[in-house]
Structures are given as structure tokens and as C-alpha cells.
Tab-separated table of C-alpha atoms in Angstrom:
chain	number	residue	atom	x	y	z
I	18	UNK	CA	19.724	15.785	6.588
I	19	UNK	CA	20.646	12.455	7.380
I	20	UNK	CA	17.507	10.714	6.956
I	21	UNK	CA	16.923	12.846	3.923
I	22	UNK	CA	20.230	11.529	2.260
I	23	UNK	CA	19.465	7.757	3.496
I	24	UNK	CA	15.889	7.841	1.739
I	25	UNK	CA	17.633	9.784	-1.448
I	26	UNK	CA	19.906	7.509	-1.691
I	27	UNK	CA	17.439	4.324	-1.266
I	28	UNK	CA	15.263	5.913	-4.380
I	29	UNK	CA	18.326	4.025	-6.417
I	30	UNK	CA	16.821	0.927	-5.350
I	31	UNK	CA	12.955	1.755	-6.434
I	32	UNK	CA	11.695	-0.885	-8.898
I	33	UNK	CA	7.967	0.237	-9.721
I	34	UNK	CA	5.731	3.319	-9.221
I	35	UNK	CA	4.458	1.943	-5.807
I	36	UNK	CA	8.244	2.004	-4.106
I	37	UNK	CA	9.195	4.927	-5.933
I	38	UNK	CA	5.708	6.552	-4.542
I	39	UNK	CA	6.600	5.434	-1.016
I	40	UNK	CA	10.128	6.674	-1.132
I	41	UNK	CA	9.039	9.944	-2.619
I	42	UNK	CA	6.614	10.057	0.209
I	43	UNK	CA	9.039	9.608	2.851
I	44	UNK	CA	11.535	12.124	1.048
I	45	UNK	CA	8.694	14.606	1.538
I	46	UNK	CA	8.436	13.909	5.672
I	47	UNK	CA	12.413	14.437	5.833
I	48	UNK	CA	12.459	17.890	4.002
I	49	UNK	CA	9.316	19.001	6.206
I	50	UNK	CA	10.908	18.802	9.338
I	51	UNK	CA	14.864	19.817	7.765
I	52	UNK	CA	13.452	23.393	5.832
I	53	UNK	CA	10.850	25.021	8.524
I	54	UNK	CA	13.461	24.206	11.379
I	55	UNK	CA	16.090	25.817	9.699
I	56	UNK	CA	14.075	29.278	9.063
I	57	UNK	CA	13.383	28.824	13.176
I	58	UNK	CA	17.038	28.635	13.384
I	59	UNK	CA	17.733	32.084	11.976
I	60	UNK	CA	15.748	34.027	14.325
I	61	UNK	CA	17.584	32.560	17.204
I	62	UNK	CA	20.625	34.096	16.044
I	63	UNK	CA	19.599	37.049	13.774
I	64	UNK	CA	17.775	40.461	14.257
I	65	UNK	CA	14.499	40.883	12.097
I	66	UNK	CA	16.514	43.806	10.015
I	67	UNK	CA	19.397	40.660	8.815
I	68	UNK	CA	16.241	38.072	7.939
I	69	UNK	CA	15.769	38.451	4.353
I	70	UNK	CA	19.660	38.244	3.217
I	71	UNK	CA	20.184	35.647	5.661
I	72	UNK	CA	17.236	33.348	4.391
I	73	UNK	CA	18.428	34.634	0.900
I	74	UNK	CA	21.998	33.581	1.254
I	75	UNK	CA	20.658	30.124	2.916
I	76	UNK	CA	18.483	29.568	-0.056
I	77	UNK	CA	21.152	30.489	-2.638
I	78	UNK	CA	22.242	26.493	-2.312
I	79	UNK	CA	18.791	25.864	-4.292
I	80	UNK	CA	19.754	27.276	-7.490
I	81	UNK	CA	23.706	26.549	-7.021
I	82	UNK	CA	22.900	23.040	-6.300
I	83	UNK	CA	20.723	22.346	-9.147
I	84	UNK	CA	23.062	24.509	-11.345
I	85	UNK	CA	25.761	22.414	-10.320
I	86	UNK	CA	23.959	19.547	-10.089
I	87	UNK	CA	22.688	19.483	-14.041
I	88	UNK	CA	25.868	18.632	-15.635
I	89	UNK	CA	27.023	16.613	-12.318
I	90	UNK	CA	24.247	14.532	-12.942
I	91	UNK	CA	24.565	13.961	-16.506
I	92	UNK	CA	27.932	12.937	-15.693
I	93	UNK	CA	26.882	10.380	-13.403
I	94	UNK	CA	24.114	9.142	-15.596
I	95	UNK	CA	26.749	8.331	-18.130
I	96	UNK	CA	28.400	5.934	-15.205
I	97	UNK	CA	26.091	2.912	-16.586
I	98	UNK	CA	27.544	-0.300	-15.423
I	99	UNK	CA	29.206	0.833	-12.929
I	100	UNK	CA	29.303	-1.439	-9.597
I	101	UNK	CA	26.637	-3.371	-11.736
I	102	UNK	CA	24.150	-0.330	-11.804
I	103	UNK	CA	22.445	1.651	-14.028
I	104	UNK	CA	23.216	5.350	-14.018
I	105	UNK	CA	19.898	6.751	-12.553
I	106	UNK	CA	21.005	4.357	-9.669
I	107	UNK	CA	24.586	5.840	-9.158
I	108	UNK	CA	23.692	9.517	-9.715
I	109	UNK	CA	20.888	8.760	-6.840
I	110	UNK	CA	23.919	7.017	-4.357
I	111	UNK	CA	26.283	9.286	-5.012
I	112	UNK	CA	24.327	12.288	-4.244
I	113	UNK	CA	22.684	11.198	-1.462
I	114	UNK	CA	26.670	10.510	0.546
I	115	UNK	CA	27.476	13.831	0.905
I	116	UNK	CA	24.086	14.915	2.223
I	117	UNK	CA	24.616	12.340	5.438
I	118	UNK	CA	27.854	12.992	5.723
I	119	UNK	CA	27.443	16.608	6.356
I	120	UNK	CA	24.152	15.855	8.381
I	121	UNK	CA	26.371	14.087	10.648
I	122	UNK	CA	29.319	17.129	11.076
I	123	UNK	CA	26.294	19.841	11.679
I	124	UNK	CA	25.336	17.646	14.121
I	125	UNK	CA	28.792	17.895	16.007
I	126	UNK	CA	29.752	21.811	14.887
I	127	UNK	CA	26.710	23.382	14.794
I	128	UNK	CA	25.747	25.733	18.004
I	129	UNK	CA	22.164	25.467	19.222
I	130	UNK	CA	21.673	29.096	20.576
I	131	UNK	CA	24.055	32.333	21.126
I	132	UNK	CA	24.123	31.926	24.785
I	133	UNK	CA	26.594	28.278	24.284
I	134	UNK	CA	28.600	30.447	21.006
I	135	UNK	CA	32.710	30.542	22.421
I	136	UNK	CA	33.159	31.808	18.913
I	137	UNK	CA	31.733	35.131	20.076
I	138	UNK	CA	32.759	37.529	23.078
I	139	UNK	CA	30.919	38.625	25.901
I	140	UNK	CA	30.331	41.078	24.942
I	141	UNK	CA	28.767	40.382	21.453
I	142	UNK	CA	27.014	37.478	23.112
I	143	UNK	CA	25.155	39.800	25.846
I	144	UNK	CA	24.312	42.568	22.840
I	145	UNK	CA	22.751	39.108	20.466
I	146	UNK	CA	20.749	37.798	23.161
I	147	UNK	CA	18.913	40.630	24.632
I	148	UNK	CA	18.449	42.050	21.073
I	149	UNK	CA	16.784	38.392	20.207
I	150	UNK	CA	15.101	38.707	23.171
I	151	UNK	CA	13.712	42.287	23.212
I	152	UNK	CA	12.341	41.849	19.460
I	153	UNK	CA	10.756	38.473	20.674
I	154	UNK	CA	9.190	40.341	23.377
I	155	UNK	CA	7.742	43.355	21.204
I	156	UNK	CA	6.589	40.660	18.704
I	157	UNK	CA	4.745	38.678	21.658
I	158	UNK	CA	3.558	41.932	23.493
I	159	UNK	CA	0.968	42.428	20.236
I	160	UNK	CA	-0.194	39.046	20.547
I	161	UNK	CA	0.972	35.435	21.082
I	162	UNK	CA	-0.240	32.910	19.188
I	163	UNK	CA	-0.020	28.664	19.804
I	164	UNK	CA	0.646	25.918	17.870
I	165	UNK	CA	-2.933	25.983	16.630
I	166	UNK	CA	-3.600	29.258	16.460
I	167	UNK	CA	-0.831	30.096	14.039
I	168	UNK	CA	-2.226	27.537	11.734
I	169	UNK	CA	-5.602	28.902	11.223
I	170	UNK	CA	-4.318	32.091	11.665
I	171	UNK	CA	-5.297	34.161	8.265
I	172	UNK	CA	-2.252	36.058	7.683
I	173	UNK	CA	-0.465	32.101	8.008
I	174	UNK	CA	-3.235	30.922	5.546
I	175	UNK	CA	-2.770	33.944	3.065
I	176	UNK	CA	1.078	33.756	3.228
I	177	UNK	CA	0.701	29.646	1.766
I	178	UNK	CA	-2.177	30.957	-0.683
I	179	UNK	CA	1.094	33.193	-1.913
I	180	UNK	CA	3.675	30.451	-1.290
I	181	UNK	CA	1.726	27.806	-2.892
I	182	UNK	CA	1.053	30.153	-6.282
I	183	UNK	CA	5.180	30.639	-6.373
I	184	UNK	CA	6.091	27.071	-5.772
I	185	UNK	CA	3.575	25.614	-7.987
I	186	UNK	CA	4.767	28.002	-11.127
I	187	UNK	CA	8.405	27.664	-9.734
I	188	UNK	CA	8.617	23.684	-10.137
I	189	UNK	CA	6.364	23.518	-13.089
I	190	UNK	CA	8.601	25.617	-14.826
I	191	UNK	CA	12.308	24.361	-13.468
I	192	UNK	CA	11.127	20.514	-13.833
I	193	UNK	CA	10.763	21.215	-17.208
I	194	UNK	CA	13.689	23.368	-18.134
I	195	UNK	CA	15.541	20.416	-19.617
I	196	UNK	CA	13.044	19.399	-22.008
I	197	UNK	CA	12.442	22.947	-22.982
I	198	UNK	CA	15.992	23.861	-23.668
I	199	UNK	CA	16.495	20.211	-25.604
I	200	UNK	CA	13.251	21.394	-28.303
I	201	UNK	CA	14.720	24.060	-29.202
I	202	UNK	CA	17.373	22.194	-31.529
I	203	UNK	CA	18.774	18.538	-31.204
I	204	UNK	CA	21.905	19.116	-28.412
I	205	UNK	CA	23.797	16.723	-26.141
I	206	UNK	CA	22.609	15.627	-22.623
I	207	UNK	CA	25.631	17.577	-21.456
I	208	UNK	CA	25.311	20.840	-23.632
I	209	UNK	CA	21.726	20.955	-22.226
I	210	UNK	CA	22.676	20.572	-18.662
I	211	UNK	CA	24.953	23.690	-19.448
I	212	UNK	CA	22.317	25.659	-20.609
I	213	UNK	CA	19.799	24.370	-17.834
I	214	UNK	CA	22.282	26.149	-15.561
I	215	UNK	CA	21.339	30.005	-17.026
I	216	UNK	CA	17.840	30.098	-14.916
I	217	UNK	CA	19.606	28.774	-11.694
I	218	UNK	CA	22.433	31.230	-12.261
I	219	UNK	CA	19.810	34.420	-12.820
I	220	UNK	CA	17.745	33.096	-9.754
I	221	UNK	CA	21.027	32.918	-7.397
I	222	UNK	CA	21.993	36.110	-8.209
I	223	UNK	CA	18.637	37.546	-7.835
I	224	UNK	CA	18.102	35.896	-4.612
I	225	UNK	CA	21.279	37.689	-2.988
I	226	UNK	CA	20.645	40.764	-4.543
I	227	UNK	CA	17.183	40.718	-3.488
I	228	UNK	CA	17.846	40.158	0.639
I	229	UNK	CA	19.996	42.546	0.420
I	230	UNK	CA	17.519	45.146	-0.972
I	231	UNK	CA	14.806	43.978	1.384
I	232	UNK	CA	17.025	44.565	4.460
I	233	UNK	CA	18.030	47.658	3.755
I	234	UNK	CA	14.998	48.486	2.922
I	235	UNK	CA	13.388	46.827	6.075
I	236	UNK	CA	10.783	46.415	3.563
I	237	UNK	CA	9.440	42.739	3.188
I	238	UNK	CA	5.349	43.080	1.309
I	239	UNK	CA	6.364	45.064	-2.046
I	240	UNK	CA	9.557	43.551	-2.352
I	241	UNK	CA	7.933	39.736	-2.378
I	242	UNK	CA	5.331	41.506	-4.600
I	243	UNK	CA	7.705	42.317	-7.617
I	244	UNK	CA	9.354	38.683	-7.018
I	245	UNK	CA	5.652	37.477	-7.616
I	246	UNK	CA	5.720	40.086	-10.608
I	247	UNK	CA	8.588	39.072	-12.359
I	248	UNK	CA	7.850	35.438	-12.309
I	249	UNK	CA	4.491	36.040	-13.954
I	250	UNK	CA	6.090	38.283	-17.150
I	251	UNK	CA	8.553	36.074	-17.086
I	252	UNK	CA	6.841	32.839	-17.942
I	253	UNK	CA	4.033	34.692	-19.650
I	254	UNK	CA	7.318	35.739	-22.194
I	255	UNK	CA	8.834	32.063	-22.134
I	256	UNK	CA	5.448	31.102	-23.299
I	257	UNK	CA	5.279	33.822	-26.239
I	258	UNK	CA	8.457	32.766	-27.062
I	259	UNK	CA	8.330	29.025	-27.129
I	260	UNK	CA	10.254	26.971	-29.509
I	261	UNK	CA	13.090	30.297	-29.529
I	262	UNK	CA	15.842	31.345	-27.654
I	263	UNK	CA	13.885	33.887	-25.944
I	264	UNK	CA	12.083	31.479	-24.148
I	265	UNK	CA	15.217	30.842	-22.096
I	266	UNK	CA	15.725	34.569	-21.532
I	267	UNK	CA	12.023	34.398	-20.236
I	268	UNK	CA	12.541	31.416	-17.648
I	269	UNK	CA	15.744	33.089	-16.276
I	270	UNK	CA	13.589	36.446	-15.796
I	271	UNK	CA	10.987	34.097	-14.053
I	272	UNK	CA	13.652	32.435	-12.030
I	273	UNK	CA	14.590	35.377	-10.927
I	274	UNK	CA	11.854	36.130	-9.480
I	275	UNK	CA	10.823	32.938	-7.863
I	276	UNK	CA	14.456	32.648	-5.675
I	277	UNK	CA	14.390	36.386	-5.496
I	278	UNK	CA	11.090	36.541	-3.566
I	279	UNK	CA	12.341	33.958	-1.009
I	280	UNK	CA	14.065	35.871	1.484
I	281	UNK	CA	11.384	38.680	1.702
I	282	UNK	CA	8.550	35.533	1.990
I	283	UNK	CA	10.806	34.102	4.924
I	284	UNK	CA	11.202	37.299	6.706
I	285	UNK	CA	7.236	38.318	6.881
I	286	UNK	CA	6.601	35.475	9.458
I	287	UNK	CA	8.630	36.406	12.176
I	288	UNK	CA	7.364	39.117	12.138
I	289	UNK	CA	3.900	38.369	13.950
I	290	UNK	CA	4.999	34.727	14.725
I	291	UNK	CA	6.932	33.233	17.753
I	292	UNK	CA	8.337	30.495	19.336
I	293	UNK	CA	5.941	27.699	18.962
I	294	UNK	CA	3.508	29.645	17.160
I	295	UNK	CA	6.470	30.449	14.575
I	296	UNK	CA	7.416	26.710	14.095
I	297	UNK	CA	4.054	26.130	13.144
I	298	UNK	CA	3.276	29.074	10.928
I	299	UNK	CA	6.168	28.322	8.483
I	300	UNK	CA	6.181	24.181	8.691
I	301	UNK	CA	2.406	25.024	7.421
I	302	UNK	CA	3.382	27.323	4.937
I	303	UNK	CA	5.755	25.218	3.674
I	304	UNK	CA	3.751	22.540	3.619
I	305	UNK	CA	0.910	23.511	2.108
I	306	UNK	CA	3.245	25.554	-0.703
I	307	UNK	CA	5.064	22.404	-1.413
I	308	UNK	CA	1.921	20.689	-2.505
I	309	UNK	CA	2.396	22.685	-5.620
I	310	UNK	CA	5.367	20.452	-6.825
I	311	UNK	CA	2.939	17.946	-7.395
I	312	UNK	CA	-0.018	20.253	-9.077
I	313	UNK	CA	2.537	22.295	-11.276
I	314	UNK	CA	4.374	19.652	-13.534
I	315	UNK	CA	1.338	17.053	-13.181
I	316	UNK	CA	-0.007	20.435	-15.001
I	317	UNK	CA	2.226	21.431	-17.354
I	318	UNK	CA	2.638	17.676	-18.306
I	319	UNK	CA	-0.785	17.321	-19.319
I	320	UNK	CA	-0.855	20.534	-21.129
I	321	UNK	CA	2.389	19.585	-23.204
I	322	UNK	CA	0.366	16.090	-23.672
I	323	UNK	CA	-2.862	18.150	-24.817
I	324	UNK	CA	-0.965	20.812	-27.275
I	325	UNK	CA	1.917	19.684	-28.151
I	326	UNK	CA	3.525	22.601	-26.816
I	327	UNK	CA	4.837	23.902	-23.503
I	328	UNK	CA	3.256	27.367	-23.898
I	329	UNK	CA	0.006	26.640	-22.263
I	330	UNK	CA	1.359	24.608	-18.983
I	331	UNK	CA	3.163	28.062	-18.864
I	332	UNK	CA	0.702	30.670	-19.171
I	333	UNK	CA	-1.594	28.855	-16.224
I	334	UNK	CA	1.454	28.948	-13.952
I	335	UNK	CA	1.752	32.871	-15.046
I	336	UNK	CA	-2.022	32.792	-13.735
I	337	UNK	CA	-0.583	31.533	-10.564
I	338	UNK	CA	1.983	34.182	-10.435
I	339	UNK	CA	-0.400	36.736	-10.968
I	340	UNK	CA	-2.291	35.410	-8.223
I	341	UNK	CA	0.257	35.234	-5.365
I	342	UNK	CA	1.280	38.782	-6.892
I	343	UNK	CA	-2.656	40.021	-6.178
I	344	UNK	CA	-2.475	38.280	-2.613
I	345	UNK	CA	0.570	39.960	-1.698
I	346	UNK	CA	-0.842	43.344	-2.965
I	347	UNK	CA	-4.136	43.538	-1.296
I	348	UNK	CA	-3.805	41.214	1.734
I	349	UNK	CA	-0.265	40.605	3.041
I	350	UNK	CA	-0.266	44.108	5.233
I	351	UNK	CA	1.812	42.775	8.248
I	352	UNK	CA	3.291	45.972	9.908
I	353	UNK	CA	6.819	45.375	12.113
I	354	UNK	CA	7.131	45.806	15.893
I	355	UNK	CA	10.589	44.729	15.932
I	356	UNK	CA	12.081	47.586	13.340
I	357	UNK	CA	12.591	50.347	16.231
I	358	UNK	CA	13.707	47.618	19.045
I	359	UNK	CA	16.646	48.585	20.728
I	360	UNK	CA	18.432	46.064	23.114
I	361	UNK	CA	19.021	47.496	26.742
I	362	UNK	CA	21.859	49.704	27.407
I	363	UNK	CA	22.778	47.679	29.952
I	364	UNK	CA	23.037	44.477	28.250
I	365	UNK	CA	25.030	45.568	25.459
I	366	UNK	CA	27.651	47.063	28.585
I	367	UNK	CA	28.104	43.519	29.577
């Protein structure tokens, strides 16, 4: 967090494609290391059967932040001149401060591992770590995989063939929200980062809603598969609908289902992945799946450039929906040995 805030906060001081390039760069080697670690994170302190709402309730800042964020920014952006700098420059500064600043305090707060929490008892600690421990166990007694071996692994490689459809029609589509909502009639910076906020909301909502369903469900394959479905109806209406209202009603349908997927996605690895192997199986994922925010606005930019109309760039990313939807239907069969576990009597005595 703290180096992502520093660099953040240094794109204020970009002054050509080439530093902005290199900063952007740099951004990107930050988040890989802050996202994948965090995911590890959860399964040192949750159960398999808590995964999906946790990950979902994680996530949730996504949406929120950029919900917040759209008329935050604007605000700032109208702070030209201030300190001598333009407003891209003080929205970028002022952003980035909180993000070290709380980078720092997790630092200091934040507890590694159950066995050092004081904020728990005994014997709640005992019960967490030998349930951790005998789900880790029943994961590794099917097979173990390394570092390597979880990144050639095919399930690994099928699960970012799904991530990277999702992410790549996700940003293409949210990048461009602004400029959607601003052709459909001539409205304020501000009144359109109001209205920018109605996908974000849908998708936040969605996203909680959607954990929860998955982990009561303890169902993670067809619940990531109607995520996958209603982002493709969803932008395949947005593009029907371009240049109406309904075209917002279809983004906020396809928002929902790119956050809603999220915490069913981030609870499928765990479940044949661990320790090292895991680390490496979602930092791979993730990275591979992030290469779509480059390939899905460079696409929808050029199709906007090509037909004067957003519709296109937004029935390929549908494609790409559909895609992730078919991979998740036919190929993402990745049965739980952790569902039945049962920490031992003794452990949970104290």
C-alpha cells in the first residue's frame, strides 16, 4: 500500500507518455504483490465455507471507492491552481495520502496469523487454527503442488482464461462509463460523476449479495457462471441501447455481474491450491487477468474511433463474457475436500 500510494501520488508529476508509461508500469508491480497477498491472507484466518463473502466484502471497496471517488475527483479536478498545480495533479496527491497513511497503520495493527490474535480466546484461537489446519491438510492430502507447478497447472491456466475474459469486459466497460453517460445529453462534470456512481452502486450490492449466496450455498462454479452471464446480457443490452437511458440500466446489470462473480472466482483456488502453490496460483491469475485492462479500453477506444459509437467496443467485450461464461461451464469442475472437514474434538476443548 505504501509504495502503491508513493508511485500514485508521483503520476502528478508525469510530463510525457514515456514517464507516465513508467509510472503506470511501476503502479502495476505494487498492486501485484498488494491484491494476491491479500486473498493468501484470508485463508489464514477463514474456513473455505466463509471465502466467498469474505473476498466479497474485501472487494466491495472497488466499486465504493470508485463510486465515491467519481464526484471526489471531479471535485478535486476543479482545485486548478491550487499550490501552483493543475487539478489532474492535486486529485493524483491527494488520493494517493491516505493510501500510505493507512499502509503504514496496517502495518502496526494488523495480526499476521491466529496463533499471535489476543483479540480472540483460547479457546476460539485453538478451534481457528486446527480448523485452518485440518482443511489445509485435506486440500494437500489430494495433491500438493509448488511454486511452478501451480502455474502451469491447467485448472490455474483455465481460471485466468475466465479471469482475463471478466477483467478485460469489466475495465473496457467502467473506463468508459463517463463518456457514455456524458453522450447521452450535454450534463456537468459533476452531474455525470453522480450518475457514474449507479454501476458501482449495482456492482457493490451484487458483490455482497453474491458471497453470501455462494457460501451458503458452498457452491463456487455455477455461481461465478451466472456472474459471467449477467455481464454478457448486460453489455450486449448497453450496446442495443446506446445513445438511451437504457444503456445505463444495461452497464449496472453488467456491473453486477462483474463484482458479483468475484468472491465465487476467489474462493475456487483454495480449494486445490496451498501454501506456496496458492501464492502462485492467484498472483498468476491475477496477473495474467489484469492484462485485460490494457486490451479492453485500447479496444473499445478503437472501436468508438472506427464507428463512432460505443456499441461495438461493447458487444466484443459481451464476446468475452460469453467466453469466460463457456469456460466456467465446461471446464472449471474443481470438487471441495475441505466442505466436510471437521477440526479435532480435542482442539476445539482447548
Amino acid at each position: 500500500m505504501i509504495t502503491w500510494g508513493i508511485l500514485a501520488g508521483l503520476t502528478a508529476m508525469v510530463t510525457g507518455s514515456t514517464s507516465f508509461a513508467i509510472v503506470r508500469f511501476l503502479l502495476g508491480v505494487a498492486e501485484a504483490g498488494f491484491f494476491p497477498g491479500l486473498i493468501l491472507y484470508f485463508t489464514y484466518w477463514f474456513p473455505s465455507h466463509h471465502h466467498a463473502r469474505i473476498v466479497s466484502c474485501f472487494l466491495i471497496g472497488l466499486p465504493v471507492a470508485v463510486a465515491v471517488g467519481a464526484p471526489i475527483s471531479t471535485s478535486l479536478l476543479g482545485l486548478d491552481g491550487l499550490f501552483g498545480l493543475r487539478g489532474w495533479q492535486v486529485m493524483y496527491i491527494a488520493e494517493a495520502i491516505p493510501t500510505v497513511v493507512i499502509g503504514v497503520l496496517t502495518f502496526f495493527l494488523l495480526t499476521d496469523r491466529p496463533e499471535q490474535a489476543k483479540f480472540l480466546t483460547a479457546e476460539e484461537r485453538n478451534w481457528l487454527i486446527a480448523k485452518i489446519a485440518s482443511e489445509r491438510r485435506a486440500t494437500e492430502a489430494v495433491r500438493t503442488f509448488t511454486l511452478w507447478q501451480a502455474m502451469y497447472n491447467p485448472k490455474v491456466l483455465l481460471l485466468a482464461l475466465n479471469y482475463f475474459g471478466i477483467v478485460t469486459a469489466s475495465l473496457g466497460m467502467l473506463i468508459f462509463v463517463p463518456q457514455i453517460i456524458k453522450s447521452l445529453g450535454t450534463y456537468s462534470n459533476m452531474t455525470v460523476g453522480w450518475l457514474t456512481m449507479i454501476p458501482y452502486i449495482s456492482g457493490a450490492v451484487a458483490m455482497v449479495i453474491w458471497g453470501r449466496i455462494s457460501d451458503r450455498m458452498n457452491e463456487r462454479r455455477w455461481n461465478l457462471f451466472i456472474g459471467c452471464v449477467f455481464s454478457t446480457v448486460g453489455l450486449v443490452i448497453a450496446g442495443m441501447t446506446m445513445g438511451t437511458w437504457w444503456a445505463l440500466v444495461g452497464m449496472s446489470i453488467a456491473a453486477m455481474g462483474f463484482y458479483g462473480s468475484k468472491g465465487p472466482f476467489f474462493a475456487m483456488p483454495p480449494m486445490f491450491l496451498s501454501g506456496a502453490g496458492l501464492a502462485a496460483g492467484i498472483a498468476w491469475i491475477n496477473s495474467i487477468g489484469n492484462l485485460g485492462g490494457f486490451f479492453g479500453p485500447w479496444y473499445v477506444g478503437v472501436m468508438k474511433d472506427l464507428t463512432g459509437s460505443y456499441a461495438g467496443g461493447l458487444y466484443g467485450l459481451a464476446l468475452l463474457g460469453f467466453v469466460a461464461a463457456i469456460v466456467c461451464a465446461f471446464f472449471l469442475h474443481i470438487p471441495s475436500h475441505t466442505s466436510s472437514v471437521a477440526p479435532p474434538v480435542t482442539a476445539v476443548a482447548g
